PDB file of C-alpha atoms in Angstrom:
ATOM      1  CA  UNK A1167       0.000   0.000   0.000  1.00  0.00           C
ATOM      2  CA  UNK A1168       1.520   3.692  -1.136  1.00  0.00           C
ATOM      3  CA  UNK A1169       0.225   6.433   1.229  1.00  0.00           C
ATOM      4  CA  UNK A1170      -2.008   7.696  -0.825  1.00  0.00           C
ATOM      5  CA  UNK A1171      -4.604   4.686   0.361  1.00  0.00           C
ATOM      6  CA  UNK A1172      -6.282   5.978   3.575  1.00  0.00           C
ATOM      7  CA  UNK A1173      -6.170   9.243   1.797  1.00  0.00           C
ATOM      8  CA  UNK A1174      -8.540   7.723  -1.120  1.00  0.00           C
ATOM      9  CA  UNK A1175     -10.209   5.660   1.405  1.00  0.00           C
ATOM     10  CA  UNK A1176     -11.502   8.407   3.843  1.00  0.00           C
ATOM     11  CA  UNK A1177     -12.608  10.682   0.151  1.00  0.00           C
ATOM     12  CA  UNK A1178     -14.903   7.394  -0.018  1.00  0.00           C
ATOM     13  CA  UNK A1179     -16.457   7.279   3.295  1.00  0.00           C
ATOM     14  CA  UNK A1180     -16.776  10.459   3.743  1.00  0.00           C
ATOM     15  CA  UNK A1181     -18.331  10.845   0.137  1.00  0.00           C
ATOM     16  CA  UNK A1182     -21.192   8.788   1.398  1.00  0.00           C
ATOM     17  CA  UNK A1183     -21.173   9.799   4.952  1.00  0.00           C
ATOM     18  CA  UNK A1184     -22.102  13.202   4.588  1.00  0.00           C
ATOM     19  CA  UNK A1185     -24.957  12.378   2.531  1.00  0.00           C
ATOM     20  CA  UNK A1186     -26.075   9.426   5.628  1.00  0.00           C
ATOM     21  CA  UNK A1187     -29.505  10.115   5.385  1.00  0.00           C
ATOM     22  CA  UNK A1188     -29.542   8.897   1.831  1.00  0.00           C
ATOM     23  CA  UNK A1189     -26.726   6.615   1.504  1.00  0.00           C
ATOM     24  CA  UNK A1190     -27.932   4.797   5.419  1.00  0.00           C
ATOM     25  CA  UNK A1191     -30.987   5.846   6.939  1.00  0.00           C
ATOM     26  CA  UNK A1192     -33.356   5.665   3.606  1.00  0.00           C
ATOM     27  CA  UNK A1193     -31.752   2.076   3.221  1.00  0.00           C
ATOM     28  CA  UNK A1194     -32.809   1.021   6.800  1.00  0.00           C
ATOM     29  CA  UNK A1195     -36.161   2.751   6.884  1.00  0.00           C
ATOM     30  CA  UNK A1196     -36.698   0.266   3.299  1.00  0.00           C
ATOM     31  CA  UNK A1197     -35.428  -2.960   5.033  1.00  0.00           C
ATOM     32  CA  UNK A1198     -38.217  -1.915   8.125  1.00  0.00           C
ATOM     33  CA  UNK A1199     -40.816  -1.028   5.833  1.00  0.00           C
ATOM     34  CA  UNK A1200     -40.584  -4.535   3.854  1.00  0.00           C
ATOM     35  CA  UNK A1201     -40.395  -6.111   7.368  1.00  0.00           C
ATOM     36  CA  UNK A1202     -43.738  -4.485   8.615  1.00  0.00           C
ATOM     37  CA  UNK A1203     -45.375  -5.853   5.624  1.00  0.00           C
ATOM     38  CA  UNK A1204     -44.204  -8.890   5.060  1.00  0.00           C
ATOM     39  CA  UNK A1205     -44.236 -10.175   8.474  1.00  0.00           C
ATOM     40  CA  UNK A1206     -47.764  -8.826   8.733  1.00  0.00           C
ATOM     41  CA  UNK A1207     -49.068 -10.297   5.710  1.00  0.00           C
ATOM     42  CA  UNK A1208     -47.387 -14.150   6.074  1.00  0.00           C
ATOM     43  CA  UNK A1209     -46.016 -14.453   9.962  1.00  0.00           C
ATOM     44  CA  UNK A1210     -49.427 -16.522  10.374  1.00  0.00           C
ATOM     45  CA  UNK A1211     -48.599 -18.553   7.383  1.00  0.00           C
ATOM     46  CA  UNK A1212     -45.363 -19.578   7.323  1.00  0.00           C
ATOM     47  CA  UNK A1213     -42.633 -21.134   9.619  1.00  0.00           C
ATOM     48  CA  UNK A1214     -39.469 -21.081   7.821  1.00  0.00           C
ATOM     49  CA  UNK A1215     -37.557 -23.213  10.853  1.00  0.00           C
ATOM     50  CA  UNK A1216     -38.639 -25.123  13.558  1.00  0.00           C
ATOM     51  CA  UNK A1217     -39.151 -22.894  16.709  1.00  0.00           C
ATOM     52  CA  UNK A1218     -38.209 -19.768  14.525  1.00  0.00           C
ATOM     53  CA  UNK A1219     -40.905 -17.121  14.427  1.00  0.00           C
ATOM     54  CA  UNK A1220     -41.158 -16.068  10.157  1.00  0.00           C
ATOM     55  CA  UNK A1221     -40.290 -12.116  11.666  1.00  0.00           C
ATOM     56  CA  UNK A1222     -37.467 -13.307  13.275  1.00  0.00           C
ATOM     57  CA  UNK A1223     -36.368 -15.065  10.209  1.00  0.00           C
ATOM     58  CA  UNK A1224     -36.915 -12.243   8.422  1.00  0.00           C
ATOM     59  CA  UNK A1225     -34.378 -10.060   9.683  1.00  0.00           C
ATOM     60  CA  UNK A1226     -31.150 -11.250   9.399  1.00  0.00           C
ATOM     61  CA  UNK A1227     -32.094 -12.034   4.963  1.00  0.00           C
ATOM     62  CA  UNK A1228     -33.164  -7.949   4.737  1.00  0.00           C
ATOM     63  CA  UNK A1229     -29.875  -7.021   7.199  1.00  0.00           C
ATOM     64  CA  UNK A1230     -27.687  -8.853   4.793  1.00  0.00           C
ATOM     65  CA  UNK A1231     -29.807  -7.586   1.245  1.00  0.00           C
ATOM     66  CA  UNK A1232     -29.368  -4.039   2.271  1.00  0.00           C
ATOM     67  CA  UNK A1233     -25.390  -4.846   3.122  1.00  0.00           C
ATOM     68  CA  UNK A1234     -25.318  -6.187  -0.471  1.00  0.00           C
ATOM     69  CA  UNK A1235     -27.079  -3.442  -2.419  1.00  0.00           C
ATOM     70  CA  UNK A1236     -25.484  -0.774  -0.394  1.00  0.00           C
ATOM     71  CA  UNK A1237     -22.262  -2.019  -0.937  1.00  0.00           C
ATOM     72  CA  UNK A1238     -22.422  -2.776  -4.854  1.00  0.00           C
ATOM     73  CA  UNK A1239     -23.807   0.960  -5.160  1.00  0.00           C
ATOM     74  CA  UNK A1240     -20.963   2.869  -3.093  1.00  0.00           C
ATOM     75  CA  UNK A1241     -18.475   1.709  -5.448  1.00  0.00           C
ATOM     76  CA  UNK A1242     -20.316   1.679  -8.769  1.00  0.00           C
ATOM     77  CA  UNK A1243     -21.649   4.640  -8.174  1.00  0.00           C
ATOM     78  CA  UNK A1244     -18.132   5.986  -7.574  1.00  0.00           C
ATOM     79  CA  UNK A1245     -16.452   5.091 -10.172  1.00  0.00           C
ATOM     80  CA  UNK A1246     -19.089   6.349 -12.468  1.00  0.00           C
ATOM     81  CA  UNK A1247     -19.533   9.907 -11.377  1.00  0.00           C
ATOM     82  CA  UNK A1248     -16.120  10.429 -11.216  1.00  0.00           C
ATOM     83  CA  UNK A1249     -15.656   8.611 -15.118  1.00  0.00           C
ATOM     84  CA  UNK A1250     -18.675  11.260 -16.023  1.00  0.00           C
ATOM     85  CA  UNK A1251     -17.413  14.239 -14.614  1.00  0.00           C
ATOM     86  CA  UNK A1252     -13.939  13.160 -15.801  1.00  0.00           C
ATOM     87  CA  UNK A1253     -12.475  13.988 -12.088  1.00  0.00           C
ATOM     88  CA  UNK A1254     -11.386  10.268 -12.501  1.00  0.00           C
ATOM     89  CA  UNK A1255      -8.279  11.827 -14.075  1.00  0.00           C
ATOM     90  CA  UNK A1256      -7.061  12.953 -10.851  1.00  0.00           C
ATOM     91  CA  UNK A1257      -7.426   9.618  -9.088  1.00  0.00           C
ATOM     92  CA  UNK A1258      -5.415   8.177 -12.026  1.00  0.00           C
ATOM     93  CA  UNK A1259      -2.657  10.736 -12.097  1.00  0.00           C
ATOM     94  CA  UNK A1260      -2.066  10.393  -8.391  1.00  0.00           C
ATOM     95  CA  UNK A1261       0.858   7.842  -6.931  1.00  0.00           C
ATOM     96  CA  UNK A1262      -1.613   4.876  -6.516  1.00  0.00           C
ATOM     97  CA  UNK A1263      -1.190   1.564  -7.496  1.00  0.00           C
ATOM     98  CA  UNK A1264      -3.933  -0.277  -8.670  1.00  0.00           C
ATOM     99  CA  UNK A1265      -4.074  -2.444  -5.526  1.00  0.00           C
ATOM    100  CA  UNK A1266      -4.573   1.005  -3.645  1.00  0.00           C
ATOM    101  CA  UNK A1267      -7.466   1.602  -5.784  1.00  0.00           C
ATOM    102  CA  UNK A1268      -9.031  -1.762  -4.940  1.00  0.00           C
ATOM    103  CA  UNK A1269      -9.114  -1.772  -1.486  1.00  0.00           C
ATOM    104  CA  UNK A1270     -10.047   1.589  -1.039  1.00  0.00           C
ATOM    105  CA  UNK A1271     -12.932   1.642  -2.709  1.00  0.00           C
ATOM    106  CA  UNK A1272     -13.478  -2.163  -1.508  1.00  0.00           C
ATOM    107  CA  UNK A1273     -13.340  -0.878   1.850  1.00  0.00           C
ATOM    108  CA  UNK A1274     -15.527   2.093   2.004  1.00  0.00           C
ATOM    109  CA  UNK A1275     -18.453  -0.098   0.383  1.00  0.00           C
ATOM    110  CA  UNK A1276     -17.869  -2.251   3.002  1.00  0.00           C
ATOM    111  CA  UNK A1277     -17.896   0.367   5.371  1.00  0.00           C
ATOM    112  CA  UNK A1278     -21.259   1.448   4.195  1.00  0.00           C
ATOM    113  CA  UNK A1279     -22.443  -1.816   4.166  1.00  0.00           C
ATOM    114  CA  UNK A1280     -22.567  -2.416   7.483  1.00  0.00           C
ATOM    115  CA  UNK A1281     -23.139   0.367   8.962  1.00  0.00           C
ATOM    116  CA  UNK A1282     -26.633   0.213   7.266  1.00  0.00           C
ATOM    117  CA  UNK A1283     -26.501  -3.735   8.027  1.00  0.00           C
ATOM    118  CA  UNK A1284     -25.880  -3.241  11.998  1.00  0.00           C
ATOM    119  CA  UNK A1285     -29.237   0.352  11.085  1.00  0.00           C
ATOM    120  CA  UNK A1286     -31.435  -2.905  10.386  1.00  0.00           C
ATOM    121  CA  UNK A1287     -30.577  -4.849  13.255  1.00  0.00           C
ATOM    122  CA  UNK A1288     -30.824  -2.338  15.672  1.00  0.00           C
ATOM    123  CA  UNK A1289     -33.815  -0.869  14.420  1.00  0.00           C
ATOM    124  CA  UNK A1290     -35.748  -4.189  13.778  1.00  0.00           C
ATOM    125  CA  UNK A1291     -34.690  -5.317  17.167  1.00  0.00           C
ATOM    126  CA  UNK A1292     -37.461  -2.571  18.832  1.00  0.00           C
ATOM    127  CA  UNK A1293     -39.615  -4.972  17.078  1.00  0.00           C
ATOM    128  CA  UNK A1294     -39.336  -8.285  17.070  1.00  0.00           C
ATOM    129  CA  UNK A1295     -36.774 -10.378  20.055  1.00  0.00           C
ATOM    130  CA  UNK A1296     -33.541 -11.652  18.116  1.00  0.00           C
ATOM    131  CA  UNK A1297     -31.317 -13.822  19.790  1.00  0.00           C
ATOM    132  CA  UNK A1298     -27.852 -12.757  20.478  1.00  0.00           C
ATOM    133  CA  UNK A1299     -25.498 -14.003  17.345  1.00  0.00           C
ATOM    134  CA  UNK A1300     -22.658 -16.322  16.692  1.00  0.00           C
ATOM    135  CA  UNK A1301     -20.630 -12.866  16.025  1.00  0.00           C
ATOM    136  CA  UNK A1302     -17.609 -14.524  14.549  1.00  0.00           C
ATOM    137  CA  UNK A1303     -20.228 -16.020  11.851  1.00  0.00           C
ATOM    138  CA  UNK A1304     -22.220 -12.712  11.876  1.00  0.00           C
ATOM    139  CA  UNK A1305     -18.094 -11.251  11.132  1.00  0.00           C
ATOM    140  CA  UNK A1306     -17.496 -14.049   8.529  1.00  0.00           C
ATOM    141  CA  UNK A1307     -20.322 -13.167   6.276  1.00  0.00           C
ATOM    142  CA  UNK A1308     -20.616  -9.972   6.274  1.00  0.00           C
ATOM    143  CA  UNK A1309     -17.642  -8.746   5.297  1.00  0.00           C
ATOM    144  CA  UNK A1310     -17.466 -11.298   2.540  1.00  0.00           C
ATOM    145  CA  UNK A1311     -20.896 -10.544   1.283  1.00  0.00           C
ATOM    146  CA  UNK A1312     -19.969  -6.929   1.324  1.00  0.00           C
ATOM    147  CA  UNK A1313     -16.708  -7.665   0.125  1.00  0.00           C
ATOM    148  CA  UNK A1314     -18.024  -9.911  -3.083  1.00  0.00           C
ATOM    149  CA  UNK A1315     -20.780  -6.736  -4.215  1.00  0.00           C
ATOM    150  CA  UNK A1316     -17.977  -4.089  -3.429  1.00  0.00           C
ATOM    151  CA  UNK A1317     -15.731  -5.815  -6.023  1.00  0.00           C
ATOM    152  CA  UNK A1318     -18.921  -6.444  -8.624  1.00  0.00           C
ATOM    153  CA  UNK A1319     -19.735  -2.561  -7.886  1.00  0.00           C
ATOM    154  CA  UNK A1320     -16.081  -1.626  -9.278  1.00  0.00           C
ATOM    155  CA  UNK A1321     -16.583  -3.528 -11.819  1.00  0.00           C
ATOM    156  CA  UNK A1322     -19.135  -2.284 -13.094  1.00  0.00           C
ATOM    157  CA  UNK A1323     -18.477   0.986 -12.301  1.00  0.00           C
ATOM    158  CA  UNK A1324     -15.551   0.210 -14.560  1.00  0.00           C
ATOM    159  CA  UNK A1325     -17.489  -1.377 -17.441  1.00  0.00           C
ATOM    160  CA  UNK A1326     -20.304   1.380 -17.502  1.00  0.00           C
ATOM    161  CA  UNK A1327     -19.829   4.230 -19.466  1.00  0.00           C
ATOM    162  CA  UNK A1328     -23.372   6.101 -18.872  1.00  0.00           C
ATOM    163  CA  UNK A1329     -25.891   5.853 -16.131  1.00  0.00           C
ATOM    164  CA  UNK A1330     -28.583   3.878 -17.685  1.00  0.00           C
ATOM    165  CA  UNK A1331     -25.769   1.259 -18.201  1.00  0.00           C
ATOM    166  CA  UNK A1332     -25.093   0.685 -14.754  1.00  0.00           C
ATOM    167  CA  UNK A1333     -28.873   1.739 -13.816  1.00  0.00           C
ATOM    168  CA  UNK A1334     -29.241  -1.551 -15.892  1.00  0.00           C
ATOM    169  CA  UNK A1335     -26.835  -3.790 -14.321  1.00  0.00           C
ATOM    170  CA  UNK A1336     -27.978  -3.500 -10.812  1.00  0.00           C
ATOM    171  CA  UNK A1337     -31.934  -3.557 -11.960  1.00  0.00           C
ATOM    172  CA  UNK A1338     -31.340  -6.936 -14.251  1.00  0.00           C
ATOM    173  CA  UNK A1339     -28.611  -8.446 -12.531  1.00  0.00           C
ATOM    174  CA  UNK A1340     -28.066  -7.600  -8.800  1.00  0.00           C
ATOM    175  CA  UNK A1341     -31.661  -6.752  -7.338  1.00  0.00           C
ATOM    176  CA  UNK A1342     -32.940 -10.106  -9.403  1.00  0.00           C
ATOM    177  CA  UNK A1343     -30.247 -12.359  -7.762  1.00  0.00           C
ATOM    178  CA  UNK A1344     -30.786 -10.959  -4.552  1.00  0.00           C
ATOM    179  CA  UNK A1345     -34.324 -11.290  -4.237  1.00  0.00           C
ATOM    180  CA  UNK A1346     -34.154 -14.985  -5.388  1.00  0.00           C
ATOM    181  CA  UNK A1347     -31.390 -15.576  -2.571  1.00  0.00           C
ATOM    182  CA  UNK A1348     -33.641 -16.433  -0.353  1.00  0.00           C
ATOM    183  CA  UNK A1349     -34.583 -13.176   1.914  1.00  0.00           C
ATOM    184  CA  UNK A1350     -38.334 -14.089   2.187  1.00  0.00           C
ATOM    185  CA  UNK A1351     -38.108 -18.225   2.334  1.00  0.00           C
ATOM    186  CA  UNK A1352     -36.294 -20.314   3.240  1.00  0.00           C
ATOM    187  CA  UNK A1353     -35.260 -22.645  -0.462  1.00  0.00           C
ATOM    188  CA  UNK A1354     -36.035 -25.813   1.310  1.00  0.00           C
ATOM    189  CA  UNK A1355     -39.505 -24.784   0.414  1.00  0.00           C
ATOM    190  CA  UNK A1356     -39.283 -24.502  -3.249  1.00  0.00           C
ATOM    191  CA  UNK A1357     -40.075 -26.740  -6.302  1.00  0.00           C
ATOM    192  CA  UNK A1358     -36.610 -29.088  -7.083  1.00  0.00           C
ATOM    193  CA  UNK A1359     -36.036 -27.024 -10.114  1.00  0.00           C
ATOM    194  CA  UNK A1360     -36.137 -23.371  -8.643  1.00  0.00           C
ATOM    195  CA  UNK A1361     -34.207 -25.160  -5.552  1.00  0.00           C
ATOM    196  CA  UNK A1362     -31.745 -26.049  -7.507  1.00  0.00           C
ATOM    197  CA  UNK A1363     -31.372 -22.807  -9.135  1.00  0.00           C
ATOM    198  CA  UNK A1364     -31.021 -20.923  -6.042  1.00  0.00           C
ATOM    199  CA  UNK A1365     -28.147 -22.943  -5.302  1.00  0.00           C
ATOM    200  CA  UNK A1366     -26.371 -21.814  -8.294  1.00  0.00           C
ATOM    201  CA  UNK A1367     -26.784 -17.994  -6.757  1.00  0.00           C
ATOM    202  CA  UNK A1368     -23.311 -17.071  -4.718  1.00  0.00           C
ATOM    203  CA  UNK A1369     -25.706 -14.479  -2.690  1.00  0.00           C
ATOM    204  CA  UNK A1370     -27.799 -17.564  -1.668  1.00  0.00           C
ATOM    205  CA  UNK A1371     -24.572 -18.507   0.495  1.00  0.00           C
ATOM    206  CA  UNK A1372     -24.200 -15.284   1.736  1.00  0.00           C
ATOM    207  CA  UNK A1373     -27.812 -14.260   2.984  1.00  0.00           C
ATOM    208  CA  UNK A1374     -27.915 -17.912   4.455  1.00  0.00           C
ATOM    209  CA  UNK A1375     -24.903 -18.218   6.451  1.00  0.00           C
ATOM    210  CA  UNK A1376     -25.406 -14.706   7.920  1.00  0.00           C
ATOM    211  CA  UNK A1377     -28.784 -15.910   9.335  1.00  0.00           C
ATOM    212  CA  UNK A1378     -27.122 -19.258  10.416  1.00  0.00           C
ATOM    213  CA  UNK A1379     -24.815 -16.570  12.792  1.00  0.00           C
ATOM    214  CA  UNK A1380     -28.593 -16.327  14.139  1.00  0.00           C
ATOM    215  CA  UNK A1381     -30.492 -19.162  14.467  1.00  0.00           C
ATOM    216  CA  UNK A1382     -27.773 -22.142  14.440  1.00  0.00           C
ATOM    217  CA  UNK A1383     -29.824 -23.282  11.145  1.00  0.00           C
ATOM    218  CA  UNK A1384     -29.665 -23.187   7.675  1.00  0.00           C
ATOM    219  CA  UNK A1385     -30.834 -24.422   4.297  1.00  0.00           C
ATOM    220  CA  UNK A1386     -26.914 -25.725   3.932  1.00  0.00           C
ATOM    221  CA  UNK A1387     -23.404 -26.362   5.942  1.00  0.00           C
ATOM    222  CA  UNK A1388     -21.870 -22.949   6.912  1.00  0.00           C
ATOM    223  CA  UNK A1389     -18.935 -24.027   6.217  1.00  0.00           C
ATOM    224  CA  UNK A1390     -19.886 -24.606   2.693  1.00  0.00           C
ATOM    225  CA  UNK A1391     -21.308 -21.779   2.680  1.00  0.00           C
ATOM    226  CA  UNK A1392     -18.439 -19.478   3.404  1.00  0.00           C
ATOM    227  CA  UNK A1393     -16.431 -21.655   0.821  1.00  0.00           C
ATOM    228  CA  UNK A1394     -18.467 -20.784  -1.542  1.00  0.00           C
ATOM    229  CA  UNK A1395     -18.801 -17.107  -0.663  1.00  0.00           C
ATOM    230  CA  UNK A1396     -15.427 -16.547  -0.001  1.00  0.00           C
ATOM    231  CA  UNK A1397     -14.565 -18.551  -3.911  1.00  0.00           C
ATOM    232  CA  UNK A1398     -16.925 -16.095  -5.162  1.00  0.00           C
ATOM    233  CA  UNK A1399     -14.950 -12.817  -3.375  1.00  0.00           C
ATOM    234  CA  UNK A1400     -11.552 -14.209  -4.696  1.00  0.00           C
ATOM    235  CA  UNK A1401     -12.571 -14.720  -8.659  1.00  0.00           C
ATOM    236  CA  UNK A1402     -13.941 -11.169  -8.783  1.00  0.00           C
ATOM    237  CA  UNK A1403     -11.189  -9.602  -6.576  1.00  0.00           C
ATOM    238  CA  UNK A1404      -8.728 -11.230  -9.336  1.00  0.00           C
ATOM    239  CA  UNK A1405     -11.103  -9.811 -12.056  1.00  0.00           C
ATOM    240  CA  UNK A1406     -11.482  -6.611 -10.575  1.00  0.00           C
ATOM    241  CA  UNK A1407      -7.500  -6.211 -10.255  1.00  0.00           C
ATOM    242  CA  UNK A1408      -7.012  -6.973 -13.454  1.00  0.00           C
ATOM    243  CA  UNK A1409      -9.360  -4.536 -15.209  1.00  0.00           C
ATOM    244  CA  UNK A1410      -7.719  -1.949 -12.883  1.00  0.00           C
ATOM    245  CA  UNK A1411      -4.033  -2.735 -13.929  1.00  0.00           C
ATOM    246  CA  UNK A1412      -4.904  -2.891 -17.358  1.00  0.00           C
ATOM    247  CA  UNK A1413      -6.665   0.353 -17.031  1.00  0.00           C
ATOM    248  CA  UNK A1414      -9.817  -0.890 -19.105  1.00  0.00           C
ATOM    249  CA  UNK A1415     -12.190   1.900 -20.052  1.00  0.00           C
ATOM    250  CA  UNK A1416     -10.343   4.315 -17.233  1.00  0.00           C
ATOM    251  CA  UNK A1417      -7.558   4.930 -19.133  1.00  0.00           C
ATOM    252  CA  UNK A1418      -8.050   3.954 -22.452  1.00  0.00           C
TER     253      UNK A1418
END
């Protein structure tokens, strides 16, 4: 790391810091609001696990779906602004390698991500009695799920040249795969063929290991599921590293 890192890495928190209401309270008050309905509308319906109320089970998949859109749209939405207003020249000029770059921009999503992860908890616990967490589990996941849409949120900040672009990417690609990851059900409960294609989804992993930091249950092994996740984290951090060093659409 050149010391120009924490210098690029504070620009990024505070960038989305001093705009908290948007970039972390509206992203909380969402996770609550889809809480309040959907735990009014099915908690009488459905038990996703034995001895697990369906609000309880709730929480932990919207905790972790904020985490993971929060954290793909700090750095995407980064990377483009600054490509737009072409102040991305200045970041580029600077002494900074492209492993600098990487973490810094990895970091502050992750940054964001929880602190709008550990918004939901707290505010969700006024409502509904969680039990305390497994919090090296709770650790585990959440900075890799953070960590995998941090590095997918430079990428495509990277890749996307206009707003609609990237507008695009997160509407068809990341908001689709994390509402099929499970948040509202548990995949146990699904047909064999959309069971099995959940279990193609990396964010599956993710959303159900961090509520296994919970309850002590999940749909699969932890274990496997932090394999998985943290496979997932390495083959984009290698991608994302490479597009940075070969300064694809930054500086050609």
């Amino acid at each position: 790391m050149t010391r120009g890192f924490p210098t690029l890495f504070r620009k990024e928190v505070m960038r989305f810091w001093k705009v908290a209401f948007q970039t972390v309270a509206a992203p909380v008050l969402s996770a609550l609001l889809y809480l309040v309905i959907f735990s009014h509308a099915l908690a009488s319906h459905v038990e996703a696990y034995p001895g697990v109320g369906y609000t309880q089970f709730l929480v932990p998949g919207l905790a972790m779906m904020s985490m993971l859109q929060n954290a793909f749209a700090n750095a995407s939405s980064s990377l483009i602004q600054s490509k737009i207003t072409g102040n991305i020249v200045f970041i580029l000029l600077a002494p900074l390698t492209a492993g600098d770059l990487f973490a810094a921009y990895l970091l502050a999503a992750v940054v964001r991500a929880v602190a709008v992860g550990a918004g939901v908890i707290l505010a969700a616990a006024w409502m509904v009695p969680l039990p305390p967490p497994n919090l090296l589990w709770l650790a585990a996941f959440a900075f890799t799920g953070a960590g995998i849409l941090g590095a997918l949120g430079i990428v495509a900040g990277i890749w996307a040249e206009k707003f609609d672009q990237l507008a695009a990417f997160q509407n068809f690609v990341i908001m689709p795969f994390t509402f099929l990851a499970g948040v509202f059900y548990s995949v146990e409960s699904l047909p064999p063929f959309w069971k099995a294609a959940s279990q193609l989804n990396p964010f599956f992993y993710v959303i159900d290991g961090f509520r296994y930091a919970f309850f002590g249950k999940a749909d699969v092994s932890p274990w496997a599921s932090l394999a998985i996740a943290s496979a997932t984290f390495c083959a984009l951090s290698w991608l994302t590293l490479r597009l940075l060093r070969s300064g694809y659409k930054l500086r050609h």
